[in-house]
PDB file of C-alpha atoms and ligand atoms in Angstrom:
ATOM      1  CA  GLN S   1      26.583  -7.485 -12.921  1.00 72.00           C
ATOM      2  CA  LEU S   2      22.830  -7.515 -11.871  1.00 77.00           C
ATOM      3  CA  LYS S   3      21.371  -3.980 -12.192  1.00 87.00           C
ATOM      4  CA  LYS S   4      18.613  -2.964  -9.600  1.00 85.00           C
ATOM      5  CA  THR S   5      15.816  -2.445 -12.570  1.00 88.00           C
ATOM      6  CA  ASP S   6      17.042  -6.061 -13.757  1.00 92.00           C
ATOM      7  CA  VAL S   7      13.575  -7.216 -11.475  1.00 93.00           C
ATOM      8  CA  VAL S   8      11.381  -5.263 -13.582  1.00 96.00           C
ATOM      9  CA  PRO S   9      11.091  -7.119 -16.892  1.00 96.00           C
ATOM     10  CA  LEU S  10      10.398 -10.215 -14.724  1.00 95.00           C
ATOM     11  CA  LEU S  11       7.626  -8.457 -13.372  1.00 97.00           C
ATOM     12  CA  MET S  12       6.460  -7.010 -16.255  1.00 97.00           C
ATOM     13  CA  ASN S  13       6.135 -10.622 -17.743  1.00 97.00           C
ATOM     14  CA  TYR S  14       4.039 -11.588 -14.854  1.00 97.00           C
ATOM     15  CA  LEU S  15       1.535  -8.860 -15.283  1.00 97.00           C
ATOM     16  CA  MET S  16       1.229  -9.804 -19.252  1.00 97.00           C
ATOM     17  CA  GLU S  17       0.952 -13.148 -18.780  1.00 97.00           C
ATOM     18  CA  ASN S  18      -1.861 -13.283 -16.322  1.00 95.00           C
ATOM     19  CA  GLU S  19      -5.438 -13.098 -17.886  1.00 94.00           C
ATOM     20  CA  GLN S  20      -6.797 -11.889 -14.897  1.00 97.00           C
ATOM     21  CA  ILE S  21      -4.266  -8.428 -15.129  1.00 98.00           C
ATOM     22  CA  ILE S  22      -5.167  -6.134 -17.657  1.00 98.00           C
ATOM     23  CA  CYS S  23      -2.078  -3.486 -18.497  1.00 97.00           C
ATOM     24  CA  ALA S  24      -3.307  -1.564 -21.266  1.00 97.00           C
ATOM     25  CA  ASP S  25      -0.240   0.504 -21.543  1.00 98.00           C
ATOM     26  CA  PRO S  26       2.779  -1.684 -20.715  1.00 98.00           C
ATOM     27  CA  THR S  27       5.415   0.750 -22.025  1.00 98.00           C
ATOM     28  CA  THR S  28       4.250   3.305 -19.581  1.00 98.00           C
ATOM     29  CA  VAL S  29       3.730   0.676 -16.514  1.00 98.00           C
ATOM     30  CA  GLU S  30       7.369  -0.610 -17.304  1.00 97.00           C
ATOM     31  CA  ALA S  31       8.488   3.398 -17.268  1.00 97.00           C
ATOM     32  CA  LYS S  32       6.808   4.130 -13.999  1.00 97.00           C
ATOM     33  CA  LEU S  33       7.956   0.853 -12.366  1.00 97.00           C
ATOM     34  CA  ARG S  34      11.705   1.684 -13.359  1.00 96.00           C
ATOM     35  CA  LYS S  35      11.355   5.157 -11.504  1.00 96.00           C
ATOM     36  CA  MET S  36      10.268   3.008  -8.773  1.00 97.00           C
ATOM     37  CA  VAL S  37      12.732   0.327  -8.037  1.00 96.00           C
ATOM     38  CA  LEU S  38      15.508   3.566  -8.848  1.00 95.00           C
ATOM     39  CA  GLY S  39      14.067   5.395  -5.737  1.00 95.00           C
ATOM     40  CA  GLY S  40      13.593   2.507  -3.448  1.00 95.00           C
ATOM     41  CA  ALA S  41      11.312   2.201  -0.611  1.00 96.00           C
ATOM     42  CA  GLY S  42      12.390   5.627   0.858  1.00 96.00           C
ATOM     43  CA  LYS S  43      10.642   7.355  -1.968  1.00 96.00           C
ATOM     44  CA  THR S  44       7.819   5.742  -1.769  1.00 97.00           C
ATOM     45  CA  VAL S  45       4.300   6.014  -0.608  1.00 97.00           C
ATOM     46  CA  VAL S  46       1.596   3.734  -1.086  1.00 98.00           C
ATOM     47  CA  ILE S  47      -2.208   5.417  -1.005  1.00 98.00           C
ATOM     48  CA  SER S  48      -5.168   3.237  -0.615  1.00 98.00           C
ATOM     49  CA  ASP S  49      -8.619   2.659  -0.771  1.00 98.00           C
ATOM     50  CA  PHE S  50     -10.121   0.347   2.109  1.00 98.00           C
ATOM     51  CA  ASP S  51     -13.830  -0.730   1.158  1.00 98.00           C
ATOM     52  CA  TYR S  52     -13.275  -3.383  -1.296  1.00 97.00           C
ATOM     53  CA  THR S  53      -9.842  -2.498  -2.236  1.00 98.00           C
ATOM     54  CA  LEU S  54      -7.852  -3.821   1.065  1.00 98.00           C
ATOM     55  CA  SER S  55     -11.299  -5.516   1.791  1.00 98.00           C
ATOM     56  CA  ARG S  56     -12.839  -8.488   0.178  1.00 98.00           C
ATOM     57  CA  PHE S  57     -15.553  -7.955  -2.454  1.00 97.00           C
ATOM     58  CA  ALA S  58     -17.192 -11.078  -1.818  1.00 97.00           C
ATOM     59  CA  ASN S  59     -17.101 -14.609  -0.780  1.00 96.00           C
ATOM     60  CA  GLU S  60     -16.306 -17.665  -2.376  1.00 94.00           C
ATOM     61  CA  SER S  61     -19.813 -18.239  -3.501  1.00 94.00           C
ATOM     62  CA  GLY S  62     -20.002 -14.900  -4.627  1.00 93.00           C
ATOM     63  CA  GLU S  63     -22.151 -13.375  -2.003  1.00 94.00           C
ATOM     64  CA  ARG S  64     -21.253  -9.499  -1.653  1.00 94.00           C
ATOM     65  CA  LEU S  65     -19.342  -8.642   1.974  1.00 97.00           C
ATOM     66  CA  SER S  66     -19.444  -5.673   3.896  1.00 96.00           C
ATOM     67  CA  THR S  67     -18.158  -2.034   3.629  1.00 96.00           C
ATOM     68  CA  THR S  68     -17.299  -0.290   6.429  1.00 98.00           C
ATOM     69  CA  HIS S  69     -20.837   1.644   6.551  1.00 97.00           C
ATOM     70  CA  GLY S  70     -22.190  -2.165   6.014  1.00 95.00           C
ATOM     71  CA  VAL S  71     -21.369  -3.154   9.760  1.00 96.00           C
ATOM     72  CA  PHE S  72     -24.601  -1.130  10.974  1.00 95.00           C
ATOM     73  CA  ASP S  73     -26.375  -2.710   8.088  1.00 91.00           C
ATOM     74  CA  ASP S  74     -25.994  -6.135   9.507  1.00 87.00           C
ATOM     75  CA  ASN S  75     -25.514  -6.022  13.059  1.00 95.00           C
ATOM     76  CA  VAL S  76     -28.356  -2.688  13.661  1.00 95.00           C
ATOM     77  CA  MET S  77     -30.922  -5.404  11.680  1.00 92.00           C
ATOM     78  CA  ARG S  78     -30.047  -8.262  14.302  1.00 91.00           C
ATOM     79  CA  LEU S  79     -30.778  -5.939  17.496  1.00 92.00           C
ATOM     80  CA  ASN S  80     -33.083  -3.445  16.140  1.00 94.00           C
ATOM     81  CA  PRO S  81     -34.819  -4.221  12.580  1.00 94.00           C
ATOM     82  CA  GLU S  82     -36.893  -1.519  12.671  1.00 96.00           C
ATOM     83  CA  LEU S  83     -33.754   0.637  12.432  1.00 96.00           C
ATOM     84  CA  GLY S  84     -31.876  -1.636  10.553  1.00 95.00           C
ATOM     85  CA  GLN S  85     -34.122  -2.201   7.792  1.00 95.00           C
ATOM     86  CA  LYS S  86     -33.901   1.854   7.383  1.00 96.00           C
ATOM     87  CA  PHE S  87     -29.783   1.368   6.787  1.00 95.00           C
ATOM     88  CA  VAL S  88     -30.495  -1.644   4.053  1.00 94.00           C
ATOM     89  CA  ASP S  89     -33.143   0.776   2.641  1.00 96.00           C
ATOM     90  CA  LEU S  90     -30.597   3.226   1.920  1.00 96.00           C
ATOM     91  CA  LYS S  91     -28.069   1.124   0.540  1.00 94.00           C
ATOM     92  CA  ASN S  92     -31.054  -0.392  -1.516  1.00 95.00           C
ATOM     93  CA  LYS S  93     -31.734   3.510  -2.735  1.00 97.00           C
ATOM     94  CA  TYR S  94     -28.172   4.680  -3.230  1.00 97.00           C
ATOM     95  CA  TYR S  95     -25.836   1.754  -4.344  1.00 93.00           C
ATOM     96  CA  PRO S  96     -27.544   1.234  -7.707  1.00 93.00           C
ATOM     97  CA  ILE S  97     -26.954   5.347  -8.270  1.00 95.00           C
ATOM     98  CA  GLU S  98     -23.360   5.059  -6.987  1.00 92.00           C
ATOM     99  CA  PHE S  99     -22.679   2.413  -9.998  1.00 86.00           C
ATOM    100  CA  CYS S 100     -25.358   3.661 -12.221  1.00 87.00           C
ATOM    101  CA  PRO S 101     -23.455   3.907 -15.890  1.00 81.00           C
ATOM    102  CA  LYS S 102     -26.179   6.469 -17.424  1.00 88.00           C
ATOM    103  CA  LEU S 103     -25.248   9.110 -14.798  1.00 92.00           C
ATOM    104  CA  SER S 104     -22.557  11.519 -14.963  1.00 92.00           C
ATOM    105  CA  MET S 105     -20.661  12.135 -11.264  1.00 90.00           C
ATOM    106  CA  GLU S 106     -22.162  15.400 -10.825  1.00 93.00           C
ATOM    107  CA  GLU S 107     -25.817  13.889 -10.913  1.00 96.00           C
ATOM    108  CA  LYS S 108     -24.462  11.195  -8.568  1.00 95.00           C
ATOM    109  CA  ILE S 109     -23.028  13.940  -6.428  1.00 95.00           C
ATOM    110  CA  PRO S 110     -26.180  14.817  -4.852  1.00 97.00           C
ATOM    111  CA  HIS S 111     -27.480  11.575  -4.140  1.00 98.00           C
ATOM    112  CA  MET S 112     -24.160  10.494  -2.179  1.00 97.00           C
ATOM    113  CA  GLU S 113     -24.485  13.426   0.132  1.00 97.00           C
ATOM    114  CA  LYS S 114     -27.873  12.459   0.592  1.00 97.00           C
ATOM    115  CA  TRP S 115     -26.841   8.954   1.544  1.00 97.00           C
ATOM    116  CA  TRP S 116     -23.750   9.591   3.503  1.00 98.00           C
ATOM    117  CA  GLY S 117     -25.678  12.319   5.609  1.00 98.00           C
ATOM    118  CA  THR S 118     -28.859  10.031   6.385  1.00 97.00           C
ATOM    119  CA  SER S 119     -27.075   6.791   7.433  1.00 97.00           C
ATOM    120  CA  HIS S 120     -24.723   9.447   9.578  1.00 98.00           C
ATOM    121  CA  SER S 121     -27.446  11.078  11.037  1.00 98.00           C
ATOM    122  CA  LEU S 122     -28.920   7.719  12.135  1.00 97.00           C
ATOM    123  CA  ILE S 123     -25.463   6.399  13.689  1.00 97.00           C
ATOM    124  CA  VAL S 124     -25.627   9.855  15.566  1.00 98.00           C
ATOM    125  CA  ASN S 125     -29.168   9.883  16.645  1.00 97.00           C
ATOM    126  CA  GLU S 126     -28.762   6.192  17.925  1.00 97.00           C
ATOM    127  CA  LYS S 127     -25.781   7.395  19.744  1.00 97.00           C
ATOM    128  CA  PHE S 128     -24.024   4.022  19.297  1.00 97.00           C
ATOM    129  CA  SER S 129     -21.040   3.833  22.170  1.00 98.00           C
ATOM    130  CA  LYS S 130     -17.689   2.919  21.186  1.00 98.00           C
ATOM    131  CA  ASN S 131     -17.572  -0.719  22.372  1.00 98.00           C
ATOM    132  CA  THR S 132     -20.846  -1.770  20.514  1.00 97.00           C
ATOM    133  CA  ILE S 133     -19.433  -0.534  17.306  1.00 98.00           C
ATOM    134  CA  GLN S 134     -16.188  -2.413  18.046  1.00 98.00           C
ATOM    135  CA  ASP S 135     -18.276  -5.598  18.987  1.00 97.00           C
ATOM    136  CA  PHE S 136     -20.223  -4.617  15.415  1.00 97.00           C
ATOM    137  CA  VAL S 137     -16.616  -4.807  13.967  1.00 98.00           C
ATOM    138  CA  ARG S 138     -15.829  -8.276  15.404  1.00 97.00           C
ATOM    139  CA  GLN S 139     -19.067  -9.572  13.858  1.00 96.00           C
ATOM    140  CA  SER S 140     -18.923  -7.902  10.745  1.00 96.00           C
ATOM    141  CA  ARG S 141     -18.452  -9.383   7.320  1.00 96.00           C
ATOM    142  CA  ILE S 142     -15.613  -7.257   6.512  1.00 98.00           C
ATOM    143  CA  VAL S 143     -12.741  -9.894   5.231  1.00 98.00           C
ATOM    144  CA  PHE S 144      -9.257  -8.740   4.268  1.00 98.00           C
ATOM    145  CA  LYS S 145      -8.216  -9.790   0.914  1.00 98.00           C
ATOM    146  CA  ASP S 146      -5.595 -12.311   0.534  1.00 98.00           C
ATOM    147  CA  GLY S 147      -2.313 -11.138   1.680  1.00 98.00           C
ATOM    148  CA  ALA S 148      -3.527  -7.909   2.918  1.00 98.00           C
ATOM    149  CA  GLU S 149      -2.206  -8.792   6.591  1.00 98.00           C
ATOM    150  CA  ASP S 150       1.172  -9.165   5.492  1.00 98.00           C
ATOM    151  CA  PHE S 151       1.358  -6.597   2.819  1.00 98.00           C
ATOM    152  CA  ILE S 152       0.485  -3.967   5.570  1.00 98.00           C
ATOM    153  CA  GLN S 153       2.920  -5.514   7.696  1.00 97.00           C
ATOM    154  CA  SER S 154       5.470  -5.368   4.800  1.00 97.00           C
ATOM    155  CA  LEU S 155       5.150  -1.376   4.551  1.00 98.00           C
ATOM    156  CA  ASP S 156       5.330  -1.126   7.895  1.00 97.00           C
ATOM    157  CA  GLY S 157       8.420  -2.955   8.045  1.00 96.00           C
ATOM    158  CA  HIS S 158      10.197  -1.158   5.126  1.00 96.00           C
ATOM    159  CA  ASN S 159       9.068   2.009   6.506  1.00 97.00           C
ATOM    160  CA  ILE S 160       6.436   2.718   3.633  1.00 98.00           C
ATOM    161  CA  PRO S 161       3.879   5.151   4.482  1.00 98.00           C
ATOM    162  CA  LEU S 162       0.429   3.524   4.288  1.00 98.00           C
ATOM    163  CA  VAL S 163      -2.459   6.391   3.570  1.00 98.00           C
ATOM    164  CA  ILE S 164      -5.843   4.740   3.897  1.00 98.00           C
ATOM    165  CA  PHE S 165      -7.985   7.303   1.885  1.00 98.00           C
ATOM    166  CA  SER S 166     -11.350   5.984   2.584  1.00 98.00           C
ATOM    167  CA  ALA S 167     -15.375   7.254   2.117  1.00 98.00           C
ATOM    168  CA  GLY S 168     -15.935   4.515   4.578  1.00 98.00           C
ATOM    169  CA  ILE S 169     -16.142   4.915   8.508  1.00 98.00           C
ATOM    170  CA  GLY S 170     -12.480   5.625   9.833  1.00 98.00           C
ATOM    171  CA  ASN S 171     -13.091   4.320  13.080  1.00 98.00           C
ATOM    172  CA  ILE S 172     -14.514   1.226  11.984  1.00 98.00           C
ATOM    173  CA  ILE S 173     -11.152   0.473   9.929  1.00 98.00           C
ATOM    174  CA  GLU S 174      -8.701   1.184  12.814  1.00 98.00           C
ATOM    175  CA  TYR S 175     -10.869  -1.021  15.018  1.00 98.00           C
ATOM    176  CA  PHE S 176     -10.820  -3.687  12.042  1.00 98.00           C
ATOM    177  CA  LEU S 177      -7.033  -3.503  12.079  1.00 98.00           C
ATOM    178  CA  GLU S 178      -6.587  -3.708  15.609  1.00 98.00           C
ATOM    179  CA  GLN S 179      -8.669  -6.975  15.972  1.00 98.00           C
ATOM    180  CA  LYS S 180      -6.865  -8.367  12.855  1.00 97.00           C
ATOM    181  CA  LEU S 181      -3.111  -7.310  13.481  1.00 97.00           C
ATOM    182  CA  GLY S 182      -3.183  -6.676  17.064  1.00 97.00           C
ATOM    183  CA  ALA S 183      -2.460  -3.005  16.695  1.00 97.00           C
ATOM    184  CA  ILE S 184      -2.669  -0.131  14.054  1.00 97.00           C
ATOM    185  CA  PRO S 185       0.724  -0.228  12.512  1.00 97.00           C
ATOM    186  CA  ARG S 186       3.098   3.029  12.605  1.00 95.00           C
ATOM    187  CA  ASN S 187       3.240   4.053   9.298  1.00 96.00           C
ATOM    188  CA  THR S 188      -0.705   4.004   8.680  1.00 98.00           C
ATOM    189  CA  HIS S 189      -2.078   7.377   8.040  1.00 98.00           C
ATOM    190  CA  PHE S 190      -6.141   7.655   7.783  1.00 97.00           C
ATOM    191  CA  ILE S 191      -8.288  10.169   5.549  1.00 97.00           C
ATOM    192  CA  SER S 192     -11.352   9.023   6.297  1.00 97.00           C
ATOM    193  CA  ASN S 193     -15.016   9.929   8.082  1.00 98.00           C
ATOM    194  CA  MET S 194     -14.082   9.623  11.808  1.00 98.00           C
ATOM    195  CA  ILE S 195     -17.056   9.377  14.228  1.00 98.00           C
ATOM    196  CA  LEU S 196     -16.468  11.688  17.403  1.00 98.00           C
ATOM    197  CA  PHE S 197     -17.667  10.128  20.313  1.00 98.00           C
ATOM    198  CA  ASP S 198     -18.676  12.255  23.697  1.00 98.00           C
ATOM    199  CA  GLU S 199     -17.498  11.959  27.471  1.00 98.00           C
ATOM    200  CA  ASP S 200     -19.310   8.896  27.793  1.00 98.00           C
ATOM    201  CA  GLU S 201     -17.912   7.425  24.397  1.00 98.00           C
ATOM    202  CA  LYS S 202     -21.455   7.733  22.704  1.00 98.00           C
ATOM    203  CA  ALA S 203     -21.237   8.406  18.864  1.00 98.00           C
ATOM    204  CA  CYS S 204     -22.144  12.259  18.725  1.00 98.00           C
ATOM    205  CA  ALA S 205     -20.894  13.774  15.507  1.00 98.00           C
ATOM    206  CA  PHE S 206     -18.905  13.077  12.164  1.00 98.00           C
ATOM    207  CA  SER S 207     -15.953  14.699  11.162  1.00 97.00           C
ATOM    208  CA  GLU S 208     -16.119  17.152   8.532  1.00 95.00           C
ATOM    209  CA  PRO S 209     -15.772  17.168   5.620  1.00 95.00           C
ATOM    210  CA  LEU S 210     -17.745  14.699   4.661  1.00 96.00           C
ATOM    211  CA  ILE S 211     -16.220  12.430   2.286  1.00 97.00           C
ATOM    212  CA  HIS S 212     -18.119  10.518  -0.068  1.00 97.00           C
ATOM    213  CA  THR S 213     -17.081   8.338  -3.321  1.00 94.00           C
ATOM    214  CA  PHE S 214     -16.886  11.183  -5.717  1.00 94.00           C
ATOM    215  CA  CYS S 215     -14.912  13.852  -3.497  1.00 94.00           C
ATOM    216  CA  LYS S 216     -12.052  11.809  -2.689  1.00 94.00           C
ATOM    217  CA  ASN S 217      -9.615  14.812  -4.048  1.00 89.00           C
ATOM    218  CA  SER S 218      -8.227  18.357  -3.219  1.00 88.00           C
ATOM    219  CA  SER S 219     -11.871  19.525  -1.890  1.00 88.00           C
ATOM    220  CA  VAL S 220     -11.190  17.184   1.827  1.00 92.00           C
ATOM    221  CA  ILE S 221      -7.643  17.143   2.145  1.00 92.00           C
ATOM    222  CA  GLN S 222      -7.118  20.725   3.383  1.00 89.00           C
ATOM    223  CA  LYS S 223      -6.553  19.374   7.038  1.00 91.00           C
ATOM    224  CA  GLU S 224      -3.725  17.265   5.354  1.00 94.00           C
ATOM    225  CA  THR S 225      -1.470  19.712   4.638  1.00 93.00           C
ATOM    226  CA  SER S 226       1.195  19.130   7.275  1.00 94.00           C
ATOM    227  CA  PHE S 227       0.886  15.425   6.810  1.00 95.00           C
ATOM    228  CA  PHE S 228       1.798  15.591   3.106  1.00 95.00           C
ATOM    229  CA  HIS S 229       4.334  18.084   3.927  1.00 94.00           C
ATOM    230  CA  GLU S 230       6.069  15.728   6.286  1.00 94.00           C
ATOM    231  CA  ILE S 231       5.879  13.034   3.584  1.00 94.00           C
ATOM    232  CA  ALA S 232       7.086  15.518   0.825  1.00 93.00           C
ATOM    233  CA  GLY S 233      10.092  13.284  -0.170  1.00 93.00           C
ATOM    234  CA  ARG S 234       8.429  10.530  -1.196  1.00 96.00           C
ATOM    235  CA  VAL S 235       7.622  11.208  -4.903  1.00 95.00           C
ATOM    236  CA  ASN S 236       6.492   8.025  -6.071  1.00 97.00           C
ATOM    237  CA  VAL S 237       2.931   6.411  -5.357  1.00 98.00           C
ATOM    238  CA  ILE S 238       1.529   3.332  -5.294  1.00 98.00           C
ATOM    239  CA  LEU S 239      -2.500   3.850  -5.570  1.00 98.00           C
ATOM    240  CA  LEU S 240      -4.675   1.118  -4.896  1.00 98.00           C
ATOM    241  CA  GLY S 241      -8.555   1.565  -5.634  1.00 98.00           C
ATOM    242  CA  ASP S 242     -11.818   0.040  -6.920  1.00 96.00           C
ATOM    243  CA  SER S 243     -13.648   2.942  -8.029  1.00 92.00           C
ATOM    244  CA  MET S 244     -13.943   5.360 -10.599  1.00 91.00           C
ATOM    245  CA  GLY S 245     -13.701   7.762  -7.342  1.00 92.00           C
ATOM    246  CA  ASP S 246     -10.498   6.707  -6.401  1.00 96.00           C
ATOM    247  CA  ILE S 247      -8.081   7.618  -8.947  1.00 96.00           C
ATOM    248  CA  HIS S 248      -7.247  11.188  -7.871  1.00 95.00           C
ATOM    249  CA  MET S 249      -6.177  10.170  -4.101  1.00 96.00           C
ATOM    250  CA  ASP S 250      -2.452  11.236  -4.873  1.00 95.00           C
ATOM    251  CA  VAL S 251      -4.069  15.089  -5.117  1.00 94.00           C
ATOM    252  CA  GLY S 252      -2.269  15.962  -1.739  1.00 93.00           C
ATOM    253  CA  VAL S 253       1.022  14.626  -2.626  1.00 93.00           C
ATOM    254  CA  GLU S 254       3.558  17.296  -3.285  1.00 89.00           C
ATOM    255  CA  ARG S 255       5.686  16.255  -6.228  1.00 80.00           C
ATOM    256  CA  ASP S 256       5.471  15.303 -10.010  1.00 77.00           C
ATOM    257  CA  GLY S 257       6.698  11.531  -9.717  1.00 88.00           C
ATOM    258  CA  PRO S 258       5.135   8.902 -11.323  1.00 96.00           C
ATOM    259  CA  THR S 259       1.668   7.403  -9.608  1.00 98.00           C
ATOM    260  CA  LEU S 260       1.092   4.041 -10.356  1.00 98.00           C
ATOM    261  CA  LYS S 261      -2.428   3.224 -10.315  1.00 98.00           C
ATOM    262  CA  VAL S 262      -3.728  -0.235  -9.880  1.00 98.00           C
ATOM    263  CA  GLY S 263      -7.590  -0.728  -9.974  1.00 98.00           C
ATOM    264  CA  TYR S 264      -9.648  -3.757  -8.494  1.00 98.00           C
ATOM    265  CA  TYR S 265     -12.752  -4.021 -11.272  1.00 97.00           C
ATOM    266  CA  ASN S 266     -15.263  -6.021  -9.124  1.00 94.00           C
ATOM    267  CA  GLY S 267     -17.947  -5.350 -11.713  1.00 92.00           C
ATOM    268  CA  SER S 268     -19.602  -7.413 -14.920  1.00 92.00           C
ATOM    269  CA  LEU S 269     -17.491  -9.056 -17.377  1.00 94.00           C
ATOM    270  CA  ASP S 270     -20.087  -8.242 -19.742  1.00 95.00           C
ATOM    271  CA  ASP S 271     -19.722  -4.486 -19.203  1.00 92.00           C
ATOM    272  CA  THR S 272     -17.249  -3.709 -21.775  1.00 94.00           C
ATOM    273  CA  ALA S 273     -17.572  -0.070 -21.364  1.00 92.00           C
ATOM    274  CA  ALA S 274     -16.989  -0.105 -17.798  1.00 91.00           C
ATOM    275  CA  LEU S 275     -14.181  -2.346 -18.184  1.00 95.00           C
ATOM    276  CA  GLN S 276     -12.463  -0.082 -20.761  1.00 96.00           C
ATOM    277  CA  HIS S 277     -13.122   3.017 -18.778  1.00 94.00           C
ATOM    278  CA  TYR S 278     -10.900   1.194 -15.878  1.00 96.00           C
ATOM    279  CA  GLU S 279      -8.154   0.442 -18.473  1.00 97.00           C
ATOM    280  CA  GLU S 280      -8.207   3.913 -19.692  1.00 97.00           C
ATOM    281  CA  VAL S 281      -7.630   5.264 -16.253  1.00 97.00           C
ATOM    282  CA  TYR S 282      -5.580   2.675 -14.245  1.00 98.00           C
ATOM    283  CA  ASP S 283      -2.147   1.409 -15.265  1.00 98.00           C
ATOM    284  CA  ILE S 284      -3.062  -2.035 -14.161  1.00 98.00           C
ATOM    285  CA  VAL S 285      -6.422  -3.519 -13.619  1.00 98.00           C
ATOM    286  CA  LEU S 286      -7.085  -6.269 -11.535  1.00 98.00           C
ATOM    287  CA  ILE S 287     -10.110  -8.470 -12.367  1.00 98.00           C
ATOM    288  CA  HIS S 288     -12.200 -10.016  -9.649  1.00 97.00           C
ATOM    289  CA  ASP S 289      -8.826 -10.413  -7.832  1.00 97.00           C
ATOM    290  CA  PRO S 290      -9.438 -11.306  -3.802  1.00 97.00           C
ATOM    291  CA  THR S 291      -5.759 -10.717  -3.268  1.00 98.00           C
ATOM    292  CA  LEU S 292      -3.202  -8.468  -2.530  1.00 98.00           C
ATOM    293  CA  ASN S 293      -0.321 -10.219  -4.820  1.00 98.00           C
ATOM    294  CA  VAL S 294       0.381  -7.600  -7.227  1.00 98.00           C
ATOM    295  CA  ALA S 295       0.583  -5.098  -5.138  1.00 98.00           C
ATOM    296  CA  GLN S 296       2.810  -7.050  -2.865  1.00 98.00           C
ATOM    297  CA  LYS S 297       5.018  -7.921  -6.056  1.00 97.00           C
ATOM    298  CA  ILE S 298       5.645  -3.993  -6.799  1.00 97.00           C
ATOM    299  CA  VAL S 299       6.457  -3.476  -3.296  1.00 97.00           C
ATOM    300  CA  ASP S 300       9.164  -6.588  -3.350  1.00 96.00           C
ATOM    301  CA  VAL S 301      10.831  -5.400  -6.303  1.00 95.00           C
ATOM    302  CA  ILE S 302      10.707  -1.529  -5.236  1.00 94.00           C
ATOM    303  CA  ASN S 303      12.917  -2.430  -1.926  1.00 86.00           C
TER     304      ASN S 303
HETATM  305  O1  C5P V 401     -13.921   4.782  -0.627  1.00 87.44           O
HETATM  306  P1  C5P V 401     -14.327   3.655  -0.273  1.00 87.44           P
HETATM  307  O2  C5P V 401     -14.465   2.322  -1.136  1.00 87.44           O
HETATM  308  O3  C5P V 401     -13.840   3.141   1.185  1.00 87.44           O
HETATM  309  O4  C5P V 401     -16.118   3.732  -0.098  1.00 87.44           O
HETATM  310  C1  C5P V 401     -17.038   3.528   0.818  1.00 87.44           C
HETATM  311  C2  C5P V 401     -18.231   2.830   0.000  1.00 87.44           C
HETATM  312  O5  C5P V 401     -19.099   2.264   1.125  1.00 87.44           O
HETATM  313  C3  C5P V 401     -19.054   3.490  -0.894  1.00 87.44           C
HETATM  314  O6  C5P V 401     -18.295   2.876  -2.151  1.00 87.44           O
HETATM  315  C4  C5P V 401     -20.496   2.641  -0.665  1.00 87.44           C
HETATM  316  O7  C5P V 401     -20.756   1.869  -1.578  1.00 87.44           O
HETATM  317  C5  C5P V 401     -20.460   1.848   0.555  1.00 87.44           C
HETATM  318  N1  C5P V 401     -21.693   3.100   1.205  1.00 87.44           N
HETATM  319  C6  C5P V 401     -22.524   2.189   2.334  1.00 87.44           C
HETATM  320  N2  C5P V 401     -23.233   2.676   3.139  1.00 87.44           N
HETATM  321  C7  C5P V 401     -22.988   4.092   3.156  1.00 87.44           C
HETATM  322  C8  C5P V 401     -22.460   4.656   2.308  1.00 87.44           C
HETATM  323  C9  C5P V 401     -21.999   4.371   1.897  1.00 87.44           C
HETATM  324  O8  C5P V 401     -22.235   0.734   2.305  1.00 87.44           O
HETATM  325  N3  C5P V 401     -24.069   4.513   3.961  1.00 87.44           N
END
């Protein structure tokens, strides 16, 4: 008679056979998968980053696609080049710092605070309306990874909560999901920077605390205690991220079950030190993968 966990070796074979998938410690991955399969959908929660994790990093020609903040860079440049240039200058200055291998996280944090703070001030000072921002999203270069829509819908179908933990802009993710899926699935919960609107639906502030790449940890989830309490029975976590800042996104979960960490590596293959670092902190590293296939297969075996 077939046991529930018989599917695990098949999934392990798939992970080990694929050159674009690195699983540095297969024994640990297999043990985590067994626990998760035994727990089933009812004990699972997915915690995912958005930019370049659920969304694609580059198009077919290798050009980098947009982040949620990047929606402003592109659209504002079209309408008001002077202001647009300010957004672009900020990205050109701070993006290399975010990924600079020579700086420690502590050294990067003040720069990230400055980057996020300045770009949020530009958005608020310009008093963009909700409608305008929804239009920006419609015309943006944010693209779902292949299979992302199905992945999100399948989580909803299996009643598995999806926590989107993003240092991007939560409203932009909401508008994007509404536009692509017709509505935001019931199972989705956001932990992100939210644009607050005044009574005329003009941007007037951002939610606190500010979430940047390197503070996706206990410092920003105080407001989330009741949410994590509600899902306290969900002891098994599938974590999806693309940066070093994503690996503690499960900090709010009340439990001691396994977290299976799946990391998208979008960097250069020549940067062996960076790649090795990913292999140390993520259970499964996906190299230049524009799909949600691995996450989907994991969810499929858990059900
Ligand atoms: O956590 P998440 O991956 O969603 O992070 C948001 C990303 O948005 C950061 O990695 C950063 O590169 C990018 N960003 C941006 N423009 C800003 C602030 C952040 O493109 N003004």
